PDB file of C-alpha atoms in Angstrom:
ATOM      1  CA  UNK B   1      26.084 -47.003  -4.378  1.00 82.00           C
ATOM      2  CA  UNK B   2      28.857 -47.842  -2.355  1.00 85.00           C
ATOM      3  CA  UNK B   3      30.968 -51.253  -1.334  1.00 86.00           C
ATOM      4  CA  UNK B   4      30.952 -51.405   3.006  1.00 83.00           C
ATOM      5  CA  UNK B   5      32.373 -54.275   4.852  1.00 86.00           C
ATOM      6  CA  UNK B   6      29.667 -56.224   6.922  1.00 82.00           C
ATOM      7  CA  UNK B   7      31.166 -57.592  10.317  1.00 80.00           C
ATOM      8  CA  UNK B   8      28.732 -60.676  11.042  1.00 79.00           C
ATOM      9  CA  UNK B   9      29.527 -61.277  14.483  1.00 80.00           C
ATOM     10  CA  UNK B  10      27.396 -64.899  14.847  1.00 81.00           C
ATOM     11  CA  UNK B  11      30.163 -65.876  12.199  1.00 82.00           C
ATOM     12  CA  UNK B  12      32.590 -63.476  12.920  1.00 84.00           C
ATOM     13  CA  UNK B  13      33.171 -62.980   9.485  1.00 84.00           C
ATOM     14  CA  UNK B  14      33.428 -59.966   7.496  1.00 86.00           C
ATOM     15  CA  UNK B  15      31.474 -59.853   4.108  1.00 84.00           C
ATOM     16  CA  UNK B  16      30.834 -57.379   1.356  1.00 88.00           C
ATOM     17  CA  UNK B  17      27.881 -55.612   0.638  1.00 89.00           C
ATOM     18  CA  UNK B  18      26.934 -52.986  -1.248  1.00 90.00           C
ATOM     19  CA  UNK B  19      24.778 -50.045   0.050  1.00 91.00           C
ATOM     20  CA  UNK B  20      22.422 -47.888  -1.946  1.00 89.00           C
ATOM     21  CA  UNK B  21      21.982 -44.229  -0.434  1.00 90.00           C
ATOM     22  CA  UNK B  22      18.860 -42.405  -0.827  1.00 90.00           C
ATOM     23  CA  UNK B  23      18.869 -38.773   0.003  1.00 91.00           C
ATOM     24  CA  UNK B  24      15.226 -37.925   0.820  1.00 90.00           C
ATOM     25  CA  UNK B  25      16.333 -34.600   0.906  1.00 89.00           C
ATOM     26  CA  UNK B  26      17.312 -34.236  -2.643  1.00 88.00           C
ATOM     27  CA  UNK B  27      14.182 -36.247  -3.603  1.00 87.00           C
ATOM     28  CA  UNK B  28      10.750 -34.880  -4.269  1.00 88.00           C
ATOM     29  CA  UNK B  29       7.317 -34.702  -2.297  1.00 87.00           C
ATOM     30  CA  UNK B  30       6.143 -37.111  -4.342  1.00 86.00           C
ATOM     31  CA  UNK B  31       8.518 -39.404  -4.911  1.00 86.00           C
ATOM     32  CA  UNK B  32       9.341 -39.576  -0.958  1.00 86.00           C
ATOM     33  CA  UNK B  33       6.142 -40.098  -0.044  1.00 87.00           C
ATOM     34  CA  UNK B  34       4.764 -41.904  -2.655  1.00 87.00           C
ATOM     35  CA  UNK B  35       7.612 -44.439  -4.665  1.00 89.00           C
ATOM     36  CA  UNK B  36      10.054 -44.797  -2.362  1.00 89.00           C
ATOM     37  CA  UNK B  37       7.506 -46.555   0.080  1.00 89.00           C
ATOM     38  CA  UNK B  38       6.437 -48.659  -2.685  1.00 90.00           C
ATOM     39  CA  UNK B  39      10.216 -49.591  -3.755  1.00 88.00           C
ATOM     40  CA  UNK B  40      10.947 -50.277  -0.139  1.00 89.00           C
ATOM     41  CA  UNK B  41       8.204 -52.629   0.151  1.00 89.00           C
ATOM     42  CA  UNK B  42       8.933 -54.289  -2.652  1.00 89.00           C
ATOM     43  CA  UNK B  43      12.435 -55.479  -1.833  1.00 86.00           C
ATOM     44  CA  UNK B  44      11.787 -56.662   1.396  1.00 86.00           C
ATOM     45  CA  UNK B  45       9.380 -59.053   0.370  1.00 88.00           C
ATOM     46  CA  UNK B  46      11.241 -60.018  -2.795  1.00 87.00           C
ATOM     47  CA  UNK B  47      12.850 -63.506  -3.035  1.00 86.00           C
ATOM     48  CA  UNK B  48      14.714 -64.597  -6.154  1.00 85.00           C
ATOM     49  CA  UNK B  49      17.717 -66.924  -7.027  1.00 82.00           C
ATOM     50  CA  UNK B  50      18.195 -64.458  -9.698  1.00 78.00           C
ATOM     51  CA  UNK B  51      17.115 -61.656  -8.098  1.00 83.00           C
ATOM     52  CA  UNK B  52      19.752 -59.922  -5.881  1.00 84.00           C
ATOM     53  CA  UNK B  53      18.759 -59.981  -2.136  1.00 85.00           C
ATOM     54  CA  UNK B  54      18.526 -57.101   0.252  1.00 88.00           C
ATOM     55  CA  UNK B  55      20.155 -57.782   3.715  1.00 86.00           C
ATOM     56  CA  UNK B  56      18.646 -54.311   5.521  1.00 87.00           C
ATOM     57  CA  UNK B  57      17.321 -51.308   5.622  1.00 90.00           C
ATOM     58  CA  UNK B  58      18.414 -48.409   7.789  1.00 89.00           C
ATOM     59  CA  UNK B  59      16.805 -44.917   7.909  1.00 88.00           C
ATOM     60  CA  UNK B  60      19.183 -42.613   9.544  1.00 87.00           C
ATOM     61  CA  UNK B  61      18.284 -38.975   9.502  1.00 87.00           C
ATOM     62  CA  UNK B  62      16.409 -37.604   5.887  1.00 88.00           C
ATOM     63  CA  UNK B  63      19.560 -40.957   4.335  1.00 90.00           C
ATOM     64  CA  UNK B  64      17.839 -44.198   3.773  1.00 91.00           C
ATOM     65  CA  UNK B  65      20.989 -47.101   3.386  1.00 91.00           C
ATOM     66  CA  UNK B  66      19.856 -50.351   1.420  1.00 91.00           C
ATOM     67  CA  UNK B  67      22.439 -52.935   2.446  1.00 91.00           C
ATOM     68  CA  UNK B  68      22.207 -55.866  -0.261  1.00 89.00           C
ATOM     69  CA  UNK B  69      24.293 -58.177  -1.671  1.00 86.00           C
ATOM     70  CA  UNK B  70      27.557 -57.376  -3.476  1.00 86.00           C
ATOM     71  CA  UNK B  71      27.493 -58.296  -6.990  1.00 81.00           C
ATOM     72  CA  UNK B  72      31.201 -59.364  -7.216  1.00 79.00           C
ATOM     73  CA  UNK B  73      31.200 -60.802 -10.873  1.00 72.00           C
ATOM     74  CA  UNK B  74      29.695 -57.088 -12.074  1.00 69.00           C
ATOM     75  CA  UNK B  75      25.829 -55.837 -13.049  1.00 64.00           C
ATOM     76  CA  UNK B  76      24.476 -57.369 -16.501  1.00 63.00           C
ATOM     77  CA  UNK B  77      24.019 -53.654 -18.082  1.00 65.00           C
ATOM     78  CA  UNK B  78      27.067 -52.247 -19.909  1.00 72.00           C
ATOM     79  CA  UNK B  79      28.446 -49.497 -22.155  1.00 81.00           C
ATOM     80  CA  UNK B  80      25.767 -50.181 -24.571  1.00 85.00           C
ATOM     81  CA  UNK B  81      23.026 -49.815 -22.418  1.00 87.00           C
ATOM     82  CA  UNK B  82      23.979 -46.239 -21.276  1.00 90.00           C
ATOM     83  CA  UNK B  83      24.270 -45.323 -24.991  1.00 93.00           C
ATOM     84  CA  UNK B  84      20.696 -46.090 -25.410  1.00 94.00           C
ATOM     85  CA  UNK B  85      19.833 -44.488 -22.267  1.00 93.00           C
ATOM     86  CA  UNK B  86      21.918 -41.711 -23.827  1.00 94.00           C
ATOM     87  CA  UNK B  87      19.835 -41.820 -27.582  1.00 95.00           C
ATOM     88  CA  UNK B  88      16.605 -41.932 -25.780  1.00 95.00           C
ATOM     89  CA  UNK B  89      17.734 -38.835 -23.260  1.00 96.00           C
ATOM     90  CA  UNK B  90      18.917 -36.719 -26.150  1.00 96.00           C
ATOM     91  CA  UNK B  91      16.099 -37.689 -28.407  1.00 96.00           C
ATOM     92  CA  UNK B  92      13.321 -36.385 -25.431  1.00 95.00           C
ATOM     93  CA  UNK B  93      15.003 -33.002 -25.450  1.00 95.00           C
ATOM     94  CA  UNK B  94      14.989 -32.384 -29.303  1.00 96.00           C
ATOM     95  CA  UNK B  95      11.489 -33.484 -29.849  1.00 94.00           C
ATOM     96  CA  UNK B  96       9.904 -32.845 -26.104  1.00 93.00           C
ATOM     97  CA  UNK B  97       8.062 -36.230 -26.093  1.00 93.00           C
ATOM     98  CA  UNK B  98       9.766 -40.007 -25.664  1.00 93.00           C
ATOM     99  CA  UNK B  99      10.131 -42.642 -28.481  1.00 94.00           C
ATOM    100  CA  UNK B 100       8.437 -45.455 -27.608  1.00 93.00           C
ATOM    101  CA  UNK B 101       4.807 -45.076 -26.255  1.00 91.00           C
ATOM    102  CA  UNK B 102       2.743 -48.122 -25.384  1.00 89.00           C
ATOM    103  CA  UNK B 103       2.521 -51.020 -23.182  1.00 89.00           C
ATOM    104  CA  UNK B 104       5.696 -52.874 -22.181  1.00 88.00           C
ATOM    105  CA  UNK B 105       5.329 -55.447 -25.148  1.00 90.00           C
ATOM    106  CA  UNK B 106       4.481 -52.832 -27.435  1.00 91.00           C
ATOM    107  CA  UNK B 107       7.258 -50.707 -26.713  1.00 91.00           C
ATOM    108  CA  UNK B 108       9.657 -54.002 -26.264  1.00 90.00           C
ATOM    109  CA  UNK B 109       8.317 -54.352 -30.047  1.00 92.00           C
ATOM    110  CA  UNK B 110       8.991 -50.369 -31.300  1.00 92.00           C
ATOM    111  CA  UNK B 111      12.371 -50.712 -30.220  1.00 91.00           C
ATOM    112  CA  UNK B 112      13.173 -53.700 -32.144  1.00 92.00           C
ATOM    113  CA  UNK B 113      11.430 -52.768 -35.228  1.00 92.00           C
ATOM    114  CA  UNK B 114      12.955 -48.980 -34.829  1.00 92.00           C
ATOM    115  CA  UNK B 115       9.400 -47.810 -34.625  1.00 92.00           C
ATOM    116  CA  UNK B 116       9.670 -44.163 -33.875  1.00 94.00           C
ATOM    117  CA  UNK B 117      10.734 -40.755 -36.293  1.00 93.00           C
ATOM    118  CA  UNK B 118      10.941 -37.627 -35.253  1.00 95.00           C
ATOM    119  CA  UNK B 119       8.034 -35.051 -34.736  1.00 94.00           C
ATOM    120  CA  UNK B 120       7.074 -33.440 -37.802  1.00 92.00           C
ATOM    121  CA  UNK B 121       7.312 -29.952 -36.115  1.00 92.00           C
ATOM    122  CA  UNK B 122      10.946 -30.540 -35.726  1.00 93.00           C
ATOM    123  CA  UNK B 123      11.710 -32.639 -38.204  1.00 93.00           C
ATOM    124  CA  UNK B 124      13.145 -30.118 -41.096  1.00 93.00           C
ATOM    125  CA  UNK B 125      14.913 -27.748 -38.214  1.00 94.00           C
ATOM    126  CA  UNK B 126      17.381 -31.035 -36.760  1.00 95.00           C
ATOM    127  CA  UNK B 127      20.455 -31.098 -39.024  1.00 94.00           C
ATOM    128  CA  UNK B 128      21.353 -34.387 -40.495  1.00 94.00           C
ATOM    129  CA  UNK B 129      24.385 -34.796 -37.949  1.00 94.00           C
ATOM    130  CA  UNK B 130      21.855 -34.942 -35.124  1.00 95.00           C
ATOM    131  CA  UNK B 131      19.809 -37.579 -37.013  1.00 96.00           C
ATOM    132  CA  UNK B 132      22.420 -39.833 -37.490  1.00 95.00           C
ATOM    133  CA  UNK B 133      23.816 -39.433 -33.847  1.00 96.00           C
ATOM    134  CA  UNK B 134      20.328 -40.306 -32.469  1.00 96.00           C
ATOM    135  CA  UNK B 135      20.001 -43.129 -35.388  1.00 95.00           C
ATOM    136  CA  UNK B 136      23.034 -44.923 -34.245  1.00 95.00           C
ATOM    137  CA  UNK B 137      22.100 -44.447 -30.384  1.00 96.00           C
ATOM    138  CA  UNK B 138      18.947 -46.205 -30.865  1.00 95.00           C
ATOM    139  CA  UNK B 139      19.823 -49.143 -32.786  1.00 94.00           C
ATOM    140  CA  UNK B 140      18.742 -52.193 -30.699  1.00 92.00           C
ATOM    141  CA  UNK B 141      21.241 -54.402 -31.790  1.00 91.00           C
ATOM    142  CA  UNK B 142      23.935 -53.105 -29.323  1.00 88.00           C
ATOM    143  CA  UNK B 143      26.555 -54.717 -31.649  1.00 87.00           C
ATOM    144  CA  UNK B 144      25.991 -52.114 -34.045  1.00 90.00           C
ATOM    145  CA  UNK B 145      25.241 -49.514 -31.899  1.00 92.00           C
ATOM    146  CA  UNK B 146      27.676 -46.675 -31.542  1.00 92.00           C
ATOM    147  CA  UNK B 147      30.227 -46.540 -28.891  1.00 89.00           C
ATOM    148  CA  UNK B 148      31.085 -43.647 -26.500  1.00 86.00           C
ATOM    149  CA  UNK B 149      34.197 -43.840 -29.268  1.00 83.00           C
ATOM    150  CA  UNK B 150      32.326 -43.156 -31.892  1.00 88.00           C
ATOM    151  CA  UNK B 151      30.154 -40.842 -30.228  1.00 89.00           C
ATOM    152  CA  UNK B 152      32.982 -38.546 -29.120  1.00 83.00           C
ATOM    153  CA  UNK B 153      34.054 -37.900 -32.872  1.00 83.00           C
ATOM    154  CA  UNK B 154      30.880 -38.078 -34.367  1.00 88.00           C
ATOM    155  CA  UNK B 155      29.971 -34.529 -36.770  1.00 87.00           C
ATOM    156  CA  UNK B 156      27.408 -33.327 -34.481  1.00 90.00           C
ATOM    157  CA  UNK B 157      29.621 -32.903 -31.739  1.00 85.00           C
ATOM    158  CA  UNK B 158      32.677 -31.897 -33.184  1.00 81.00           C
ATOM    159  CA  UNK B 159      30.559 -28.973 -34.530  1.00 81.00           C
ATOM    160  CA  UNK B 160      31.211 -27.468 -31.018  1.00 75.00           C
ATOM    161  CA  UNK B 161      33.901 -24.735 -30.886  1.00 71.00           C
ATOM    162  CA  UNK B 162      33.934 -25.263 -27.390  1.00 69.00           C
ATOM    163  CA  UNK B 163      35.565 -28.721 -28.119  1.00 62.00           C
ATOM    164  CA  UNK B 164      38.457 -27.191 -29.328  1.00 58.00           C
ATOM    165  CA  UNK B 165      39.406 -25.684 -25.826  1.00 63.00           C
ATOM    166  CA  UNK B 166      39.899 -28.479 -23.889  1.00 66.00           C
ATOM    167  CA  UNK B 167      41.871 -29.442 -20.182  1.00 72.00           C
ATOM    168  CA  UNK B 168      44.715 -32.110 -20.750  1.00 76.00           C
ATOM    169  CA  UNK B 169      42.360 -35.193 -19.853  1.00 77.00           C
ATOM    170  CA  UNK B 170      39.590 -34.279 -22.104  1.00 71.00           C
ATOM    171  CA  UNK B 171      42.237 -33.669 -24.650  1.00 73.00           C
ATOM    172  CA  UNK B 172      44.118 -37.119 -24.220  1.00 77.00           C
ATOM    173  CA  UNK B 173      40.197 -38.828 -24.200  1.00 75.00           C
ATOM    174  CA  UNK B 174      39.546 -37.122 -27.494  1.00 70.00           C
ATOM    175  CA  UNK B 175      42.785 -38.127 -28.821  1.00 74.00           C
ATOM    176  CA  UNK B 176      42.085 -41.656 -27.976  1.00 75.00           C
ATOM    177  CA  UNK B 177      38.918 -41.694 -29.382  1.00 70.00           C
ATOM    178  CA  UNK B 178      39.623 -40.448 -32.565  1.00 67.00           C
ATOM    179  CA  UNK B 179      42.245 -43.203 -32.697  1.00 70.00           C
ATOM    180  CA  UNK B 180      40.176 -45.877 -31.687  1.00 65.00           C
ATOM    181  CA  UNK B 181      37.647 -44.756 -34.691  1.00 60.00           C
ATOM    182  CA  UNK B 182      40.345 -45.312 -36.915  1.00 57.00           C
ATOM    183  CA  UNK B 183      41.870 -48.612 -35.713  1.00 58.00           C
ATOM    184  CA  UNK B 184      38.236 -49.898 -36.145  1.00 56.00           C
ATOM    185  CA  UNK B 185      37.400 -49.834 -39.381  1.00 55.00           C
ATOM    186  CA  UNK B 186      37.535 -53.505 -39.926  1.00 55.00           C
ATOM    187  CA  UNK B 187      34.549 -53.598 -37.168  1.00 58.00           C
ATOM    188  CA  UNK B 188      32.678 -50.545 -38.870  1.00 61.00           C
ATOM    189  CA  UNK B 189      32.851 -52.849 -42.342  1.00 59.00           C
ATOM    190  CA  UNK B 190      31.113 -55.801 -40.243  1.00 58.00           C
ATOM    191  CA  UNK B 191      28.847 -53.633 -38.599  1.00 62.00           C
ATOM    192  CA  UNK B 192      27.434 -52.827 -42.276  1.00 63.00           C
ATOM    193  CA  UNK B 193      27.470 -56.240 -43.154  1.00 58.00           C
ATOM    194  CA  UNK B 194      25.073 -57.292 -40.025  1.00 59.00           C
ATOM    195  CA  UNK B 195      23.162 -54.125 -41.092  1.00 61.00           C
ATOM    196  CA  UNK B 196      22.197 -55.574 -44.573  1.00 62.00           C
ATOM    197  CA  UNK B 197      21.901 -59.152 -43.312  1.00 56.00           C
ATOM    198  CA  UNK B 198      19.084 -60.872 -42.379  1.00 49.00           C
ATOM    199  CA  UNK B 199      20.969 -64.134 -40.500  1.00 49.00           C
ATOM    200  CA  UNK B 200      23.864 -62.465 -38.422  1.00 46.00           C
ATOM    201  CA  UNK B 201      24.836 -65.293 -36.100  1.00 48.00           C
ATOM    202  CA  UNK B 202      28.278 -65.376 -38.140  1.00 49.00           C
ATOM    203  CA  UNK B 203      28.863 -62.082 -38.083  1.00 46.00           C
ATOM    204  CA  UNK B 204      28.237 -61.758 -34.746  1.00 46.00           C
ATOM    205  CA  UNK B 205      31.148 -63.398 -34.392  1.00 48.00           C
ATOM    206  CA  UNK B 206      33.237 -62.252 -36.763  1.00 47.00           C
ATOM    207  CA  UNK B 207      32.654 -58.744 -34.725  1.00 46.00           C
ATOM    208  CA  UNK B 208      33.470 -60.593 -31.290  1.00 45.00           C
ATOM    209  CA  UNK B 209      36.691 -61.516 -33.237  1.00 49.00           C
ATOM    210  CA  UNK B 210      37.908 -58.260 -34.620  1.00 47.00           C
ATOM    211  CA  UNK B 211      36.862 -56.357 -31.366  1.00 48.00           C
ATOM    212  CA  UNK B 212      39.597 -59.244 -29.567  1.00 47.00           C
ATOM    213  CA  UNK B 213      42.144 -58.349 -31.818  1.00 49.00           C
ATOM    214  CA  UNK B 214      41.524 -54.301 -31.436  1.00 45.00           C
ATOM    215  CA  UNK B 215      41.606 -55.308 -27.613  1.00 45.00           C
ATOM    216  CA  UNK B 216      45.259 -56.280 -28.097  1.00 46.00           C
ATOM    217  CA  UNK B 217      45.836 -52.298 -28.133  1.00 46.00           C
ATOM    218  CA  UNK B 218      44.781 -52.352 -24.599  1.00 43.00           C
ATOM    219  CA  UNK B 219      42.292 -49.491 -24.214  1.00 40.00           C
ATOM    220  CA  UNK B 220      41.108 -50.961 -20.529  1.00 36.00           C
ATOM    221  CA  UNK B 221      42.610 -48.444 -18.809  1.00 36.00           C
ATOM    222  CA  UNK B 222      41.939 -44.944 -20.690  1.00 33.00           C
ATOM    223  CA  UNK B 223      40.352 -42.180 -19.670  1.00 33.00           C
ATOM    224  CA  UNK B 224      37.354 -43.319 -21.540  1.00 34.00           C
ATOM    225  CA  UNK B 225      36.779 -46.683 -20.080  1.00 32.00           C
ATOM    226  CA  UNK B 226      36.953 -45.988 -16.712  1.00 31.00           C
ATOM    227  CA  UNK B 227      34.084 -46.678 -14.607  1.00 32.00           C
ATOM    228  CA  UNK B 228      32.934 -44.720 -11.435  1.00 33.00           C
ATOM    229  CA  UNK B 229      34.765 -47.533  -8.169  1.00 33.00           C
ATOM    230  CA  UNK B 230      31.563 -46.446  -6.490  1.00 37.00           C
TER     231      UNK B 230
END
């Protein structure tokens, strides 16, 4: 996805969109012939205040460009939704099937209730450091769920000798995130609290208020928090 200036020459104006390119030549058979129609369709014809809204559509060679509206104030997903992208991602290629199977309520219901275990054929061959990395990646309550922070220094992966090699940013990232895991151990005793408790609205915000006084560190701009401009 990219940001392009729009020159609207009944206004002349210049506006911001954003513009989604789609390689069809990097895309399968099936997919090109079968969902990208269906997508395409499908936001044309959709109209939503909430919705965002697609100004064009312009095929140009095997590149399709979807020019919609830019979403200045930022997308609703965050951090925490990659890291469960992440837990499902890593949990599909240690047991070769997904989590959650079902309808979209059922599933929307195994998620919450942490309705899924490993297979039993891999079960007793996936160390306990794997486990717990996957355990923590799939907690719904993204207040509790592990950061990329916590992630980085977590014992699975610092089981990797290859870790111990590292370029100067990858170094500096590592460094950083092994300090932020120790400057938040005030959040990490909260964390257990909400884990045990049954009414968390308080500490909900008890976390919101320890995580604003970490903030005060200024991680913002490390190596770890930066976000792809594009």
């Amino acid at each position: 996805v990219h940001l392009i200036e729009y020159h609207n020459r009944a206004n002349n104006c210049y506006e911001s969109l954003a513009c989604k390119l789609i390689d069809t030549k990097k895309c399968s058979e099936k997919f090109r012939k079968r969902f990208l129609p269906r997508e395409l369709t499908i936001l044309l014809h959709v109209r939503h205040p909430y919705i965002i809204r697609i100004n064009s559509i312009i095929k140009c060679r095997s590149k399709i460009c979807i020019f919609m509206r830019y979403a200045e104030m930022g997308d609703l997903l965050s951090f925490a939704s990659d890291l469960w992208a992440l837990g499902v991602v890593l949990y599909m290629l240690l047991n070769k099937s997904i989590p959650f199977k079902g309808k979209t309520r059922q599933v929307y219901e195994q998620q919450m209730t942490r309705a899924w275990k490993f297979r039993s054929r891999v079960n007793d061959t996936l160390s306990p450091e794997v486990k717990t990395l996957v355990r923590n990646l799939l907690e719904p309550n993204p207040l509790i769920r592990w950061t990329i922070e916590e992630v980085l220094v977590c014992d699975w992966l610092i089981q990797d000798r290859r870790l111990r090699s590292l370029n100067a940013e990858e170094f500096a990232a590592l460094a950083e995130a092994r300090t932020f895991a120790r400057s938040s151990a005030d959040i990490e005793r909260v964390k257990e609290k909400l884990r045990r408790s049954e009414n968390s609205d308080q500490l909900v915000t008890m976390i919101k208020e320890t995580g604003s006084k970490l903030a005060t560190g200024n991680h913002s701009n490390s190596l770890l928090s930066l976000r792809n401009s594009h």
